[in-house]
mmCIF file of C-alpha atoms and ligand atoms in Angstrom:
data_model
loop_
_atom_site.group_PDB
_atom_site.id
_atom_site.type_symbol
_atom_site.label_atom_id
_atom_site.label_comp_id
_atom_site.label_asym_id
_atom_site.label_seq_id
_atom_site.Cartn_x
_atom_site.Cartn_y
_atom_site.Cartn_z
ATOM 1 C CA MET A 1 -105.604 19.684 10.555
ATOM 2 C CA GLU A 2 -107.920 21.749 12.710
ATOM 3 C CA LEU A 3 -111.370 21.273 14.186
ATOM 4 C CA LEU A 4 -113.461 24.355 14.884
ATOM 5 C CA LEU A 5 -116.948 24.525 16.363
ATOM 6 C CA ASP A 6 -119.691 26.047 14.224
ATOM 7 C CA THR A 7 -121.966 27.155 17.050
ATOM 8 C CA GLY A 8 -122.698 30.060 19.357
ATOM 9 C CA ASN A 9 -123.988 27.841 22.129
ATOM 10 C CA VAL A 10 -121.792 28.354 25.177
ATOM 11 C CA ALA A 11 -122.752 25.065 26.857
ATOM 12 C CA LYS A 12 -122.004 23.083 23.688
ATOM 13 C CA ILE A 13 -118.672 24.862 23.214
ATOM 14 C CA ARG A 14 -117.680 24.183 26.845
ATOM 15 C CA ASN A 15 -118.616 20.512 26.531
ATOM 16 C CA ALA A 16 -116.955 20.015 23.141
ATOM 17 C CA MET A 17 -113.728 21.656 24.360
ATOM 18 C CA GLU A 18 -113.618 19.141 27.194
ATOM 19 C CA TYR A 19 -113.852 16.145 24.867
ATOM 20 C CA TYR A 20 -112.529 17.133 21.447
ATOM 21 C CA PRO A 21 -109.347 18.767 20.093
ATOM 22 C CA VAL A 22 -110.980 22.126 19.387
ATOM 23 C CA SER A 23 -108.913 24.910 17.849
ATOM 24 C CA GLY A 24 -111.558 27.615 17.447
ATOM 25 C CA VAL A 25 -115.167 28.763 17.074
ATOM 26 C CA THR A 26 -116.953 30.210 14.045
ATOM 27 C CA THR A 27 -120.171 32.210 14.196
ATOM 28 C CA ASN A 28 -122.488 33.963 11.797
ATOM 29 C CA PRO A 29 -125.776 35.828 12.349
ATOM 30 C CA THR A 30 -127.840 32.677 11.680
ATOM 31 C CA ILE A 31 -125.841 30.637 14.185
ATOM 32 C CA LEU A 32 -126.145 33.382 16.840
ATOM 33 C CA ARG A 33 -129.879 33.741 16.196
ATOM 34 C CA LYS A 34 -130.340 30.188 17.483
ATOM 35 C CA GLU A 35 -129.255 31.424 20.932
ATOM 36 C CA GLY A 36 -132.279 33.726 21.144
ATOM 37 C CA ASP A 37 -132.452 37.429 21.855
ATOM 38 C CA VAL A 38 -129.080 37.667 23.627
ATOM 39 C CA PRO A 39 -127.083 40.917 23.279
ATOM 40 C CA PHE A 40 -124.438 40.295 20.605
ATOM 41 C CA TRP A 41 -121.396 41.593 22.519
ATOM 42 C CA ASP A 42 -122.369 39.735 25.689
ATOM 43 C CA LEU A 43 -122.590 36.417 23.868
ATOM 44 C CA ILE A 44 -119.527 36.863 21.708
ATOM 45 C CA GLY A 45 -117.535 38.146 24.719
ATOM 46 C CA GLU A 46 -118.537 35.085 26.730
ATOM 47 C CA ILE A 47 -117.439 32.786 23.899
ATOM 48 C CA LYS A 48 -114.149 34.653 23.571
ATOM 49 C CA GLU A 49 -113.438 34.330 27.285
ATOM 50 C CA LEU A 50 -114.429 30.665 27.301
ATOM 51 C CA ILE A 51 -112.186 29.592 24.423
ATOM 52 C CA GLY A 52 -109.229 31.689 25.605
ATOM 53 C CA PRO A 53 -106.391 33.197 23.572
ATOM 54 C CA GLN A 54 -105.042 29.889 22.269
ATOM 55 C CA ARG A 55 -108.173 29.144 20.187
ATOM 56 C CA SER A 56 -109.364 31.272 17.285
ATOM 57 C CA LEU A 57 -112.660 33.169 17.215
ATOM 58 C CA HIS A 58 -114.254 34.026 13.840
ATOM 59 C CA VAL A 59 -116.896 36.778 13.868
ATOM 60 C CA GLN A 60 -118.901 37.781 10.800
ATOM 61 C CA THR A 61 -119.572 41.305 9.557
ATOM 62 C CA ILE A 62 -123.078 42.381 8.525
ATOM 63 C CA SER A 63 -122.661 45.336 6.146
ATOM 64 C CA SER A 64 -122.919 44.738 2.428
ATOM 65 C CA ASP A 65 -120.583 47.530 1.336
ATOM 66 C CA ALA A 66 -116.804 47.587 1.800
ATOM 67 C CA ASP A 67 -116.767 50.768 3.919
ATOM 68 C CA GLY A 68 -119.336 49.325 6.312
ATOM 69 C CA ILE A 69 -117.495 45.992 6.541
ATOM 70 C CA ILE A 70 -114.232 47.816 7.278
ATOM 71 C CA ARG A 71 -115.875 49.898 10.024
ATOM 72 C CA GLU A 72 -117.412 46.790 11.592
ATOM 73 C CA ALA A 73 -114.084 44.973 11.427
ATOM 74 C CA GLY A 74 -112.487 47.863 13.320
ATOM 75 C CA ILE A 75 -115.073 47.604 16.117
ATOM 76 C CA ILE A 76 -114.743 43.814 16.312
ATOM 77 C CA ALA A 77 -110.951 44.083 16.599
ATOM 78 C CA GLU A 78 -111.203 46.939 19.116
ATOM 79 C CA ARG A 79 -113.551 44.999 21.401
ATOM 80 C CA LEU A 80 -112.273 41.457 20.937
ATOM 81 C CA GLY A 81 -108.664 41.967 19.878
ATOM 82 C CA MET A 82 -106.694 41.967 16.646
ATOM 83 C CA ASP A 83 -106.320 38.188 16.910
ATOM 84 C CA THR A 84 -110.041 37.825 16.093
ATOM 85 C CA TYR A 85 -110.742 36.556 12.584
ATOM 86 C CA ILE A 86 -113.129 38.853 10.730
ATOM 87 C CA LYS A 87 -115.503 36.723 8.660
ATOM 88 C CA ILE A 88 -116.322 38.443 5.402
ATOM 89 C CA PRO A 89 -118.579 37.015 2.670
ATOM 90 C CA VAL A 90 -116.775 36.931 -0.673
ATOM 91 C CA ASP A 91 -118.509 39.174 -3.189
ATOM 92 C CA ARG A 92 -117.061 42.265 -4.880
ATOM 93 C CA GLU A 93 -117.517 44.496 -1.816
ATOM 94 C CA GLY A 94 -116.224 41.749 0.446
ATOM 95 C CA LEU A 95 -113.087 41.363 -1.651
ATOM 96 C CA LYS A 96 -112.447 45.103 -1.538
ATOM 97 C CA ALA A 97 -112.761 45.008 2.257
ATOM 98 C CA ILE A 98 -110.568 41.878 2.574
ATOM 99 C CA LYS A 99 -107.811 43.495 0.490
ATOM 100 C CA GLU A 100 -107.872 46.672 2.582
ATOM 101 C CA LEU A 101 -108.176 44.995 5.980
ATOM 102 C CA ALA A 102 -105.540 42.325 5.269
ATOM 103 C CA SER A 103 -103.079 45.035 4.271
ATOM 104 C CA GLU A 104 -103.707 46.701 7.649
ATOM 105 C CA GLY A 105 -102.916 43.487 9.519
ATOM 106 C CA PHE A 106 -106.447 42.238 10.239
ATOM 107 C CA ARG A 107 -106.969 38.485 10.228
ATOM 108 C CA ILE A 108 -109.597 37.486 7.718
ATOM 109 C CA THR A 109 -111.787 34.441 7.219
ATOM 110 C CA ALA A 110 -113.332 34.718 3.784
ATOM 111 C CA THR A 111 -116.752 33.099 3.904
ATOM 112 C CA ALA A 112 -119.772 32.079 1.805
ATOM 113 C CA ILE A 113 -117.411 30.463 -0.696
ATOM 114 C CA TYR A 114 -119.180 28.340 -3.316
ATOM 115 C CA THR A 115 -116.718 28.613 -6.190
ATOM 116 C CA GLU A 116 -113.018 28.253 -6.846
ATOM 117 C CA LEU A 117 -112.889 31.801 -8.199
ATOM 118 C CA GLN A 118 -114.163 33.264 -4.909
ATOM 119 C CA GLY A 119 -111.560 31.254 -2.995
ATOM 120 C CA VAL A 120 -108.666 32.151 -5.271
ATOM 121 C CA LEU A 121 -109.467 35.873 -5.196
ATOM 122 C CA ALA A 122 -109.952 35.892 -1.406
ATOM 123 C CA ALA A 123 -106.635 34.091 -0.882
ATOM 124 C CA MET A 124 -104.844 36.540 -3.161
ATOM 125 C CA ALA A 125 -106.519 39.440 -1.350
ATOM 126 C CA GLY A 126 -104.947 38.227 1.896
ATOM 127 C CA ALA A 127 -107.535 36.060 3.663
ATOM 128 C CA SER A 128 -106.097 33.569 6.159
ATOM 129 C CA TYR A 129 -108.989 31.091 5.991
ATOM 130 C CA LEU A 130 -111.343 30.270 3.106
ATOM 131 C CA ALA A 131 -114.692 28.994 4.433
ATOM 132 C CA VAL A 132 -116.037 26.636 1.763
ATOM 133 C CA TYR A 133 -119.770 25.909 2.148
ATOM 134 C CA TYR A 134 -119.766 22.148 1.616
ATOM 135 C CA ASN A 135 -123.417 21.213 2.179
ATOM 136 C CA ARG A 136 -124.821 24.294 0.471
ATOM 137 C CA MET A 137 -122.644 23.467 -2.542
ATOM 138 C CA GLU A 138 -123.928 19.886 -2.610
ATOM 139 C CA ASN A 139 -127.484 21.237 -2.445
ATOM 140 C CA THR A 140 -126.892 23.076 -5.689
ATOM 141 C CA SER A 141 -124.942 20.324 -7.452
ATOM 142 C CA ILE A 142 -121.592 22.053 -7.090
ATOM 143 C CA ASP A 143 -118.814 19.532 -6.439
ATOM 144 C CA ALA A 144 -117.432 20.758 -3.112
ATOM 145 C CA ASP A 145 -114.570 18.243 -3.129
ATOM 146 C CA ASP A 146 -113.478 19.393 -6.532
ATOM 147 C CA VAL A 147 -113.428 23.026 -5.404
ATOM 148 C CA ILE A 148 -111.421 22.127 -2.286
ATOM 149 C CA LYS A 149 -108.912 20.088 -4.336
ATOM 150 C CA ASN A 150 -108.460 22.875 -6.867
ATOM 151 C CA LEU A 151 -108.108 25.522 -4.156
ATOM 152 C CA ARG A 152 -105.166 23.632 -2.643
ATOM 153 C CA THR A 153 -102.883 24.833 -5.442
ATOM 154 C CA CYS A 154 -103.598 28.454 -4.681
ATOM 155 C CA THR A 155 -103.593 28.069 -0.887
ATOM 156 C CA ASN A 156 -100.183 26.385 -1.091
ATOM 157 C CA GLU A 157 -98.899 29.514 -2.798
ATOM 158 C CA CYS A 158 -100.792 32.175 -0.840
ATOM 159 C CA GLY A 159 -100.549 30.535 2.582
ATOM 160 C CA ALA A 160 -104.320 30.618 3.175
ATOM 161 C CA LYS A 161 -106.055 27.641 4.790
ATOM 162 C CA ILE A 162 -109.167 25.933 3.456
ATOM 163 C CA LEU A 163 -111.817 25.814 6.177
ATOM 164 C CA GLY A 164 -114.612 23.399 5.283
ATOM 165 C CA ALA A 165 -117.974 24.661 6.603
ATOM 166 C CA SER A 166 -121.725 24.110 6.292
ATOM 167 C CA TYR A 167 -121.887 20.432 7.214
ATOM 168 C CA ARG A 168 -124.809 18.101 7.820
ATOM 169 C CA ASN A 169 -122.924 14.857 8.457
ATOM 170 C CA VAL A 170 -119.467 13.415 9.135
ATOM 171 C CA SER A 171 -119.123 12.002 5.617
ATOM 172 C CA GLN A 172 -119.019 15.547 4.311
ATOM 173 C CA VAL A 173 -116.481 16.496 6.989
ATOM 174 C CA LEU A 174 -114.180 13.561 6.216
ATOM 175 C CA SER A 175 -114.492 14.081 2.443
ATOM 176 C CA SER A 176 -113.315 17.639 2.968
ATOM 177 C CA PHE A 177 -110.171 16.427 4.712
ATOM 178 C CA HIS A 178 -109.597 13.805 1.979
ATOM 179 C CA SER A 179 -109.863 16.549 -0.610
ATOM 180 C CA GLY A 180 -107.306 18.704 1.176
ATOM 181 C CA ALA A 181 -109.126 20.984 3.629
ATOM 182 C CA HIS A 182 -106.754 22.236 6.329
ATOM 183 C CA ALA A 183 -109.561 22.779 8.826
ATOM 184 C CA VAL A 184 -113.273 22.116 9.286
ATOM 185 C CA THR A 185 -115.895 23.909 11.337
ATOM 186 C CA VAL A 186 -118.626 21.611 12.599
ATOM 187 C CA ASN A 187 -121.595 21.780 14.928
ATOM 188 C CA PRO A 188 -120.596 19.489 17.829
ATOM 189 C CA ASP A 189 -123.962 17.671 17.605
ATOM 190 C CA ILE A 190 -122.788 16.125 14.322
ATOM 191 C CA ILE A 191 -119.661 14.690 15.969
ATOM 192 C CA ASP A 192 -121.497 13.546 19.116
ATOM 193 C CA LYS A 193 -124.061 11.624 17.066
ATOM 194 C CA ALA A 194 -121.492 10.053 14.762
ATOM 195 C CA LEU A 195 -119.306 8.913 17.646
ATOM 196 C CA TYR A 196 -122.143 6.991 19.234
ATOM 197 C CA SER A 197 -121.833 3.383 18.083
ATOM 198 C CA PRO A 198 -123.254 0.217 19.662
ATOM 199 C CA LEU A 199 -120.247 -1.622 18.161
ATOM 200 C CA VAL A 200 -117.781 0.517 20.123
ATOM 201 C CA SER A 201 -119.782 0.497 23.363
ATOM 202 C CA GLY A 202 -120.242 -3.301 22.977
ATOM 203 C CA ALA A 203 -116.478 -3.768 22.588
ATOM 204 C CA VAL A 204 -115.755 -1.564 25.625
ATOM 205 C CA GLU A 205 -118.298 -3.524 27.664
ATOM 206 C CA ASN A 206 -116.742 -6.870 26.692
ATOM 207 C CA PHE A 207 -113.240 -5.703 27.669
ATOM 208 C CA ARG A 208 -114.564 -4.508 31.027
ATOM 209 C CA ASP A 209 -116.432 -7.773 31.685
ATOM 210 C CA ASP A 210 -113.318 -9.819 30.917
ATOM 211 C CA TRP A 211 -111.330 -7.655 33.361
ATOM 212 C CA TYR A 212 -114.014 -8.048 36.062
ATOM 213 C CA SER A 213 -114.077 -11.827 35.589
ATOM 214 C CA VAL A 214 -110.374 -12.008 36.526
ATOM 215 C CA HIS A 215 -109.899 -9.065 38.939
ATOM 216 C CA GLY A 216 -113.322 -8.695 40.529
ATOM 217 C CA GLU A 217 -116.497 -6.747 39.817
ATOM 218 C CA ASP A 218 -116.102 -2.951 39.602
ATOM 219 C CA SER A 219 -112.304 -3.133 39.955
ATOM 220 C CA SER A 220 -110.014 -0.920 37.902
ATOM 221 C CA LEU A 221 -106.388 -1.149 36.902
ATOM 222 C CA LEU A 222 -105.533 0.934 39.974
ATOM 223 C CA ASP A 223 -106.840 -1.844 42.229
ATOM 224 C CA THR A 224 -103.948 -4.052 41.098
ATOM 225 C CA LEU A 225 -101.370 -1.740 42.747
HETATM 226 C C1 E4P B 301 -119.314 28.846 8.876
HETATM 227 O O1 E4P B 301 -118.333 29.526 8.745
HETATM 228 C C2 E4P B 301 -120.516 29.023 8.030
HETATM 229 O O2 E4P B 301 -121.036 30.285 8.228
HETATM 230 C C3 E4P B 301 -121.533 27.946 8.340
HETATM 231 O O3 E4P B 301 -120.882 26.697 8.400
HETATM 232 C C4 E4P B 301 -122.677 27.917 7.358
HETATM 233 O O4 E4P B 301 -123.433 26.788 7.647
HETATM 234 P P1 E4P B 301 -124.917 26.516 7.125
HETATM 235 O O5 E4P B 301 -124.846 26.179 5.693
HETATM 236 O O6 E4P B 301 -125.370 25.370 7.966
HETATM 237 O O7 E4P B 301 -125.730 27.760 7.390
#
């Protein structure tokens, strides 16, 4: 199982990496737009440097035709390295580009997946990750869990991983894992909010108070040495 961060915000990525088991970062033009009018290569380069070589970076192409996508993929790999995942939306042109690029050794994250057919074709074309748009599917009455479950058969054969994406809450994230997603990409705000619980903080406070009552106010376990 993998957790990726669906954000282009450097401060949020830095903070989330400190607290959570983060294995990568995904971006798209809409996510990057939220960071304002920052030069693309500056921002993406900063993210790349921050997450280091052990975490994966997924960068989306813009062109709508296969030739354009392939040219953009070449530039992304040249500037950021061949270990960068090229995010390509799965339509006919995208599939043509995925097939070509995968055969040349590029790493591909097929994205904008709403249907099983898109996922199956992208996996067969050589994509490493299939980004399934969970919330957007729910918005249009497509059963995202069903698509994830069905895609597992083909990913088991092709070796691609299902990357749940487009989340609004942790229920959607956890359902994706229950249905068989190998990875999820989530805005860290969603995790931060869901982790906050008065029940947990109340329990922690009680444990601390009981310790203080025996070992003294503000003492820690180290004070017993
Ligand atoms: C990630 O790969 C996707 O581009 C992203 O999760 C889409 O999310 P949205 O539906 O919130 O735009």
